[in-house]
Structures are given as C-alpha cells and as structure tokens.
XYZ file of C-alpha atoms in Angstrom:
402
model
C -74.273 81.942 168.607
C -78.046 82.454 168.662
C -79.735 84.786 165.546
C -83.011 87.068 167.134
C -85.907 86.867 164.621
C -86.279 90.209 164.420
C -82.969 90.772 163.077
C -82.313 89.996 158.830
C -78.748 88.394 158.191
C -76.130 86.689 156.079
C -75.099 83.899 156.269
C -71.276 83.276 155.312
C -70.315 79.782 155.003
C -67.283 78.589 154.425
C -64.417 76.335 154.960
C -61.560 78.374 155.451
C -61.881 80.999 158.245
C -59.349 83.309 156.398
C -61.784 83.728 153.387
C -64.682 83.599 155.223
C -63.598 86.772 157.895
C -63.021 88.387 154.557
C -66.421 87.700 153.294
C -68.045 88.665 156.383
C -66.528 91.899 156.452
C -67.398 92.936 153.238
C -70.489 92.238 153.730
C -69.819 94.881 156.982
C -68.376 97.250 154.526
C -71.106 97.799 152.633
C -74.266 97.559 154.675
C -72.487 98.959 157.967
C -74.912 97.293 161.218
C -75.881 94.147 159.021
C -75.419 90.725 160.931
C -73.128 88.358 159.871
C -73.011 84.846 160.422
C -70.136 81.964 159.430
C -70.359 78.733 159.813
C -67.453 75.834 158.542
C -69.770 73.403 156.920
C -72.440 72.067 155.027
C -74.700 71.186 158.004
C -74.611 74.226 159.768
C -75.530 76.060 157.477
C -78.626 74.390 156.535
C -79.747 74.069 160.176
C -79.468 77.402 160.452
C -81.051 78.422 157.254
C -84.166 76.099 158.075
C -84.376 78.113 162.031
C -84.409 81.370 160.745
C -84.210 82.426 156.299
C -81.001 84.932 155.885
C -80.978 87.976 153.836
C -78.128 86.189 152.029
C -76.058 83.636 151.724
C -72.858 83.132 150.285
C -71.698 78.968 150.389
C -68.195 78.124 149.742
C -68.747 75.150 146.459
C -66.737 72.984 147.657
C -67.860 72.689 152.030
C -67.585 70.217 153.917
C -69.726 67.851 155.399
C -72.898 69.017 152.544
C -70.858 70.814 150.048
C -72.564 73.940 148.690
C -74.330 72.282 145.576
C -75.826 69.498 147.677
C -76.437 72.253 150.315
C -78.396 74.697 147.558
C -81.079 71.603 146.574
C -82.019 70.598 150.324
C -82.903 73.977 150.182
C -84.946 74.849 147.344
C -87.062 71.571 148.294
C -88.684 74.172 150.992
C -90.579 76.178 150.822
C -89.288 78.956 153.313
C -85.730 78.667 151.426
C -87.257 77.955 147.738
C -86.208 81.753 146.998
C -83.142 82.340 149.052
C -80.673 84.496 147.378
C -77.659 81.905 147.222
C -74.231 83.501 145.787
C -72.301 80.073 145.178
C -68.333 80.575 144.686
C -67.021 77.537 143.635
C -62.836 75.791 141.797
C -65.474 73.818 139.461
C -66.284 75.804 136.545
C -66.023 73.687 134.313
C -69.092 73.586 131.345
C -70.932 70.432 133.095
C -70.907 71.475 136.863
C -72.266 75.219 136.160
C -75.174 73.079 134.437
C -75.784 70.813 137.663
C -75.775 73.858 139.410
C -78.063 76.113 136.620
C -81.505 74.415 137.919
C -80.786 76.055 141.478
C -80.807 79.206 140.522
C -78.049 80.987 142.568
C -77.984 84.359 142.542
C -74.567 84.021 141.600
C -71.554 81.563 140.366
C -68.093 82.969 141.477
C -64.997 80.468 139.841
C -61.871 80.404 142.792
C -59.922 82.219 143.484
C -62.831 85.365 143.321
C -61.714 88.998 142.634
C -63.116 90.519 145.112
C -63.951 94.408 143.641
C -66.562 92.172 141.276
C -67.707 89.935 144.472
C -68.155 93.996 145.990
C -70.767 94.595 143.080
C -72.386 91.944 142.962
C -73.268 91.477 147.420
C -73.809 95.742 146.777
C -76.995 94.674 144.364
C -78.035 91.599 146.098
C -77.750 92.955 150.699
C -81.056 94.567 151.225
C -80.943 98.231 151.414
C -83.007 98.576 154.907
C -79.515 97.728 156.623
C -77.683 100.439 155.563
C -74.843 101.070 153.207
C -71.508 101.947 153.349
C -69.147 103.568 151.738
C -66.059 103.128 153.875
C -64.494 100.129 155.180
C -65.650 99.549 159.499
C -62.709 100.162 161.076
C -61.264 96.486 162.800
C -58.701 96.323 164.191
C -56.362 93.512 161.666
C -54.917 89.966 162.619
C -51.354 89.925 164.219
C -49.988 86.508 162.761
C -49.525 84.814 165.512
C -53.789 85.444 166.156
C -54.393 84.587 162.418
C -52.098 80.549 163.137
C -54.319 80.561 166.295
C -57.543 80.817 164.830
C -56.100 78.973 161.286
C -54.852 76.223 164.094
C -58.295 74.469 164.791
C -59.712 75.099 161.281
C -57.158 74.082 158.701
C -57.069 72.598 155.908
C -54.102 70.216 156.131
C -51.246 69.822 153.492
C -49.892 71.306 149.949
C -50.119 68.624 147.816
C -46.951 67.889 146.194
C -46.632 69.263 142.847
C -45.921 65.531 140.906
C -49.390 64.358 142.134
C -51.300 67.938 140.204
C -49.209 67.773 137.561
C -50.066 63.439 137.054
C -53.564 64.830 137.957
C -54.225 67.453 135.224
C -52.233 64.433 132.823
C -55.036 62.184 133.929
C -57.889 64.621 133.120
C -56.722 64.559 129.988
C -56.069 60.891 129.473
C -52.779 61.052 129.001
C -51.493 59.184 132.666
C -51.114 56.314 133.742
C -52.838 55.498 137.021
C -50.088 52.706 138.057
C -47.915 55.753 138.257
C -50.343 57.821 139.774
C -50.863 54.952 143.049
C -47.342 55.650 143.144
C -46.790 59.445 143.832
C -50.363 58.972 145.307
C -48.545 56.817 148.075
C -45.979 59.742 148.641
C -47.691 62.509 149.653
C -48.805 63.121 153.239
C -51.790 64.738 152.665
C -53.593 62.429 150.677
C -53.197 59.145 153.127
C -54.070 61.663 155.816
C -57.491 62.643 154.343
C -58.155 59.844 152.366
C -57.235 57.013 155.916
C -59.695 59.525 158.170
C -62.162 59.458 155.234
C -62.160 55.376 154.938
C -62.308 55.883 158.937
C -64.904 58.080 158.571
C -69.099 57.480 160.645
C -70.383 56.335 157.148
C -68.398 53.368 157.008
C -70.185 50.388 157.982
C -67.116 48.630 157.771
C -65.433 46.944 160.844
C -61.733 47.471 162.553
C -59.806 50.986 161.433
C -57.925 51.820 158.215
C -54.193 52.279 159.510
C -52.910 53.180 156.415
C -53.392 54.663 152.992
C -53.721 51.060 151.392
C -56.199 49.648 154.155
C -58.570 53.798 152.724
C -57.200 52.706 149.368
C -58.652 49.424 149.677
C -62.100 50.259 151.688
C -62.476 53.326 149.360
C -62.175 52.367 145.621
C -60.166 53.307 143.497
C -62.664 55.022 141.225
C -63.858 57.095 144.840
C -59.846 57.988 145.956
C -58.973 58.921 143.049
C -62.586 61.623 143.269
C -61.023 62.361 146.306
C -57.854 63.733 145.586
C -59.491 65.470 142.738
C -61.419 67.117 145.351
C -58.197 67.907 147.262
C -55.938 68.956 143.963
C -59.143 72.035 143.592
C -58.976 73.612 147.402
C -57.273 76.726 147.476
C -54.010 76.496 148.042
C -53.879 73.400 146.895
C -50.319 74.449 145.704
C -48.048 77.417 147.102
C -47.216 80.407 145.246
C -45.403 82.018 147.549
C -41.744 80.265 146.002
C -40.180 80.071 149.541
C -42.668 78.832 151.255
C -43.063 76.042 147.964
C -39.268 75.732 147.956
C -39.508 75.016 151.386
C -42.066 72.394 151.443
C -40.880 70.712 148.743
C -37.669 69.974 151.509
C -40.519 68.654 154.598
C -41.650 66.112 151.819
C -38.452 64.647 150.531
C -38.009 64.447 154.954
C -41.540 62.948 155.002
C -40.125 60.934 152.311
C -36.804 59.904 153.746
C -38.907 59.100 157.258
C -41.821 56.607 155.466
C -39.181 55.142 153.747
C -36.354 53.953 156.764
C -39.576 52.999 159.335
C -40.640 50.450 156.680
C -37.432 48.581 156.541
C -37.240 48.506 159.685
C -40.713 47.736 159.597
C -39.907 44.480 157.070
C -36.576 43.422 158.693
C -38.365 43.598 161.906
C -41.039 41.104 160.638
C -43.650 43.801 161.423
C -46.737 46.201 159.889
C -44.250 47.908 157.355
C -47.653 49.456 155.523
C -48.335 51.157 159.269
C -44.869 51.717 159.190
C -44.524 53.905 155.207
C -47.655 55.946 156.997
C -46.486 56.861 160.561
C -43.308 58.104 158.794
C -45.286 59.952 156.194
C -47.402 62.005 158.469
C -45.073 62.710 161.217
C -44.040 66.962 159.143
C -48.066 67.212 158.126
C -48.084 69.563 160.951
C -45.408 71.346 159.429
C -46.583 71.760 156.037
C -49.725 72.483 156.898
C -48.451 75.443 159.124
C -46.611 76.450 155.180
C -50.161 75.865 153.917
C -52.118 78.686 156.896
C -48.741 80.758 156.191
C -49.751 81.506 152.415
C -53.918 82.153 153.436
C -51.802 85.198 155.360
C -49.797 85.957 152.760
C -52.779 85.736 149.984
C -54.815 88.174 153.021
C -52.631 90.857 152.468
C -50.353 90.178 155.788
C -46.126 90.156 155.526
C -43.740 87.377 156.390
C -39.934 87.846 156.872
C -37.881 84.588 157.119
C -36.729 84.818 160.947
C -40.807 84.600 161.528
C -41.384 82.105 159.404
C -38.832 80.603 161.235
C -40.169 81.095 164.361
C -43.227 79.755 163.085
C -41.694 76.869 162.658
C -40.681 76.271 165.572
C -43.214 77.080 167.435
C -45.684 76.667 166.298
C -45.735 72.753 163.711
C -46.385 70.718 166.376
C -49.214 72.134 167.345
C -51.222 72.226 163.948
C -49.851 68.689 163.564
C -51.793 67.583 166.812
C -55.301 69.866 166.170
C -54.946 68.026 162.282
C -54.387 64.465 163.524
C -57.732 65.130 165.536
C -59.542 67.173 163.621
C -59.460 64.221 161.373
C -59.950 61.741 163.944
C -57.566 60.219 162.263
C -57.279 56.691 164.386
C -56.043 55.958 167.809
C -52.973 53.505 166.908
C -51.857 55.824 164.013
C -51.664 58.674 165.907
C -49.667 56.961 168.886
C -47.480 55.397 166.405
C -46.282 59.080 164.920
C -46.219 60.425 168.812
C -43.589 58.152 169.187
C -42.046 59.903 166.432
C -41.055 62.684 168.693
C -41.014 60.377 172.129
C -41.671 57.181 173.835
C -44.737 57.838 176.476
C -44.314 55.786 179.693
C -47.783 53.628 178.801
C -47.005 50.231 177.183
C -46.229 51.066 173.108
C -46.433 49.225 170.309
C -43.342 47.662 167.969
C -44.506 49.453 165.193
C -44.033 53.208 167.742
C -40.652 52.248 168.679
C -39.819 51.537 165.075
C -40.800 55.657 164.664
C -38.651 56.668 166.946
C -35.710 54.156 165.939
C -36.396 56.452 162.609
C -35.969 59.720 164.054
C -33.001 58.354 166.160
C -30.810 57.406 163.029
C -32.161 60.331 160.824
C -31.038 62.517 163.425
C -27.009 60.347 164.227
C -24.595 62.914 162.688
C -23.210 61.708 159.205
C -20.044 60.065 160.839
C -21.211 58.116 163.708
C -22.414 54.553 163.759
C -25.373 53.723 164.514
C -23.997 51.085 166.532
C -23.548 54.124 168.757
C -27.555 53.704 169.172
C -26.982 50.427 171.032
C -27.614 52.064 174.613
C -31.203 53.727 173.674
C -34.042 53.103 174.967
C -36.124 52.106 172.034
C -32.538 49.912 170.558
C -32.814 48.741 174.029
C -37.150 47.800 174.289
C -36.890 46.172 171.032
C -33.718 44.147 171.559
C -32.329 44.671 167.834
C -29.830 42.708 167.082
C -26.081 44.989 166.627
C -25.617 44.001 162.416
C -29.325 45.154 161.758
C -28.565 48.663 163.153
C -24.763 48.501 161.215
C -27.102 48.102 158.565
C -29.903 50.191 158.443
C -29.470 52.492 154.911
C -29.926 55.760 156.746
C -28.841 57.820 153.546
C -29.738 55.572 150.800
C -32.565 54.545 151.693
C -34.826 52.029 149.110
C -37.850 53.159 147.451
C-alpha cells in the first residue's frame, strides 16, 4: 500500500490482526477520512516511518522483529521522527520497564489489555483535528466468524501456554521455583516447543544444521535465552484462554499431544531412532487445533458469538489450515514438518523411519480399546518398518511412560 506524501496518516504497528483492526477502526471513528495504515512487524513500521512520518504511531510493545521499545529508540535517533507522537501498548508495566521507556518520550504508555474508553480519550487528544472529528462510528460491516478466522490463519500467535507452565513462570518470578521442574514442564508444552525450535533455527543463527527437537533448540539458545523467550510467550495476549469451554478443550488437546509424544518417543527408542525428534513431532501434531482455539478466544474478545456447533465445525474445517500455516510461518525445519505431516498420512515420496513412527503412533492411538495392536500387522506403515509383532503387542497405548 503506497502512501501519498500530501496525506497525513496514522500508523498502527500491532502483532495481533484483530487488535490492529480494532485500533484502525477507532481512529476512523474519531477522525473520519483519516488514512490509517496497519503493519505487522517492527521492521515494516520503521521502513514506513522513514518513507513518510505519520501523524501518530500506535505500537505494540511486543511487536515482532523490532519490539515497541526498540522501534521507538530507532525513531528517536533520526531527526524527522524524533518528535513523532507514539502510543505504546505493552504487557510490561512493571516499574523497571516503565523507567526504561520514559527517556523515549512516548505520548502515552498503556498496559495490556488496554481500556477502550481510556484509549479513545487519549487518541482524541493526540490525533490532528484537521482530519475531522467524528462523533459516531463509521458503518463498517462486521466480519463473519469465517472471515475473521481466514485472516487470523496467516497471522495467528499459535497455541496458548499450558496452565502449569504459566503457574511455574509466576513462581519463578517470585524466586520459588525449581528450574529442573520448570524445564520438565516446558518439554510438555506444544507452544514452547514450536517457538523455541523456530527461533533457534532463525536467520540470526550462525550455527550449521537444523534443530529438530526442543532439546536441540534449548542447547543452542542456552538456559537464560530460553527462559526469556518463554516469559515473552507468557506475556502475550491470550496466553491463557479465558472462556471456560475453550480452556477445557485446550487442556484436553494438550493431554492428547503429550500422550502422542510419549508413545512416539517410546516407539522410536525401541527401534533405536531419534526419540527426541519423534517426541517433538508428536507434541506438535495438533498445534493447529490449539492455535485455532486461541483465535476463537480473540473472536469472543472482539465481541463475536460462538455456539457449540460453530466451535465443532471450526475444529473440523479449519484446524488443519491453522497448523499448516503455523509450520510455514515459523519456518520449522523441513525434516520436522515432514515427520509431523506423516502423523496424518503417508505421502508418496521417500519417508524417514521417524515419519513412519508418527504414522504408527496415530494408528495405535486410534485403535479401538478392544482391538489388539497386532491387528495392525498388515498396515503399510508396519510393513515398511518391518516391525516384530511382539513389539506391537507391547506398545503402551494406555499407560504411556513419561
């Protein structure tokens, strides 16, 4: 989207698309005719400001790329943007964070979640009057649930964190947490696993080879950096789901993911394969469902409605798309993505033995309780792995070791 040099505009730099939409709409309500440009990361915001200085910047403190503080610091170094009014909205409202931001002279510093009426009053004072002053909202048609989810699919934040991880991080901040216990909890959380693997394999990494498991990612990142990243995940909006039904489903899906991961790891150990890769792949096989639940919480937060039939339809029709988009968006290593995909179906190409293990894991977990595991002996996966029927008989479908 190009910006005319003669037209003033407001730049909204925000991670969460539905929040960005809400902020853009709020500006248009207050100043009908005002141009509003949304961007989704800090580098895009910085490049836009250098092309043309906006009338006002509304920025997410936890923005991807350059976060809000880093972006504001860069803007204050350049003459044209030194006095740019900025509204910073951040999850970090502790005394130390506020002191860090004050020298950067934000026009307003608001905590998450912001209070809409308070933000409206502040923006009304900061927005230029020449763009017109609105007293009534524009008549913009509301999104349907499907439209909303289609937009969120390519820009969602992934899964919520497990309650046990959030509680452990809270205890850690208070100095009352065993790091060994916390590390054990982190290995069970799909969002932690996916994001640390993604970041460890990021463009900034100078090491060769891909990290395919959480253990490899933690080794590359180090303890301090890993904990910092997990804490940042915990500060994100909807890291914990507020709606009870969504929270209940997330807990069930998390338990299912852990069960899958443990069985896949057990099978890999028996076959002397990469058990850490199989554990991580098993933990991530249903992250699309978890990410979808988080976006549905966003839908409810924005004033949408959701009944049980719509919820179940969304899980059936949209979870796979959310998972695929996440794996691409986070640039998870191809080897890991192939193993995850094999959980659902075996492609026609050459398959690793770890991929076959994930497919066998699904077959075992979906087997009726009264059916013997040896009934799978004729399956293509079992034949390709050349499994001993005795191993199938020993597979711990119900009491999977931790």
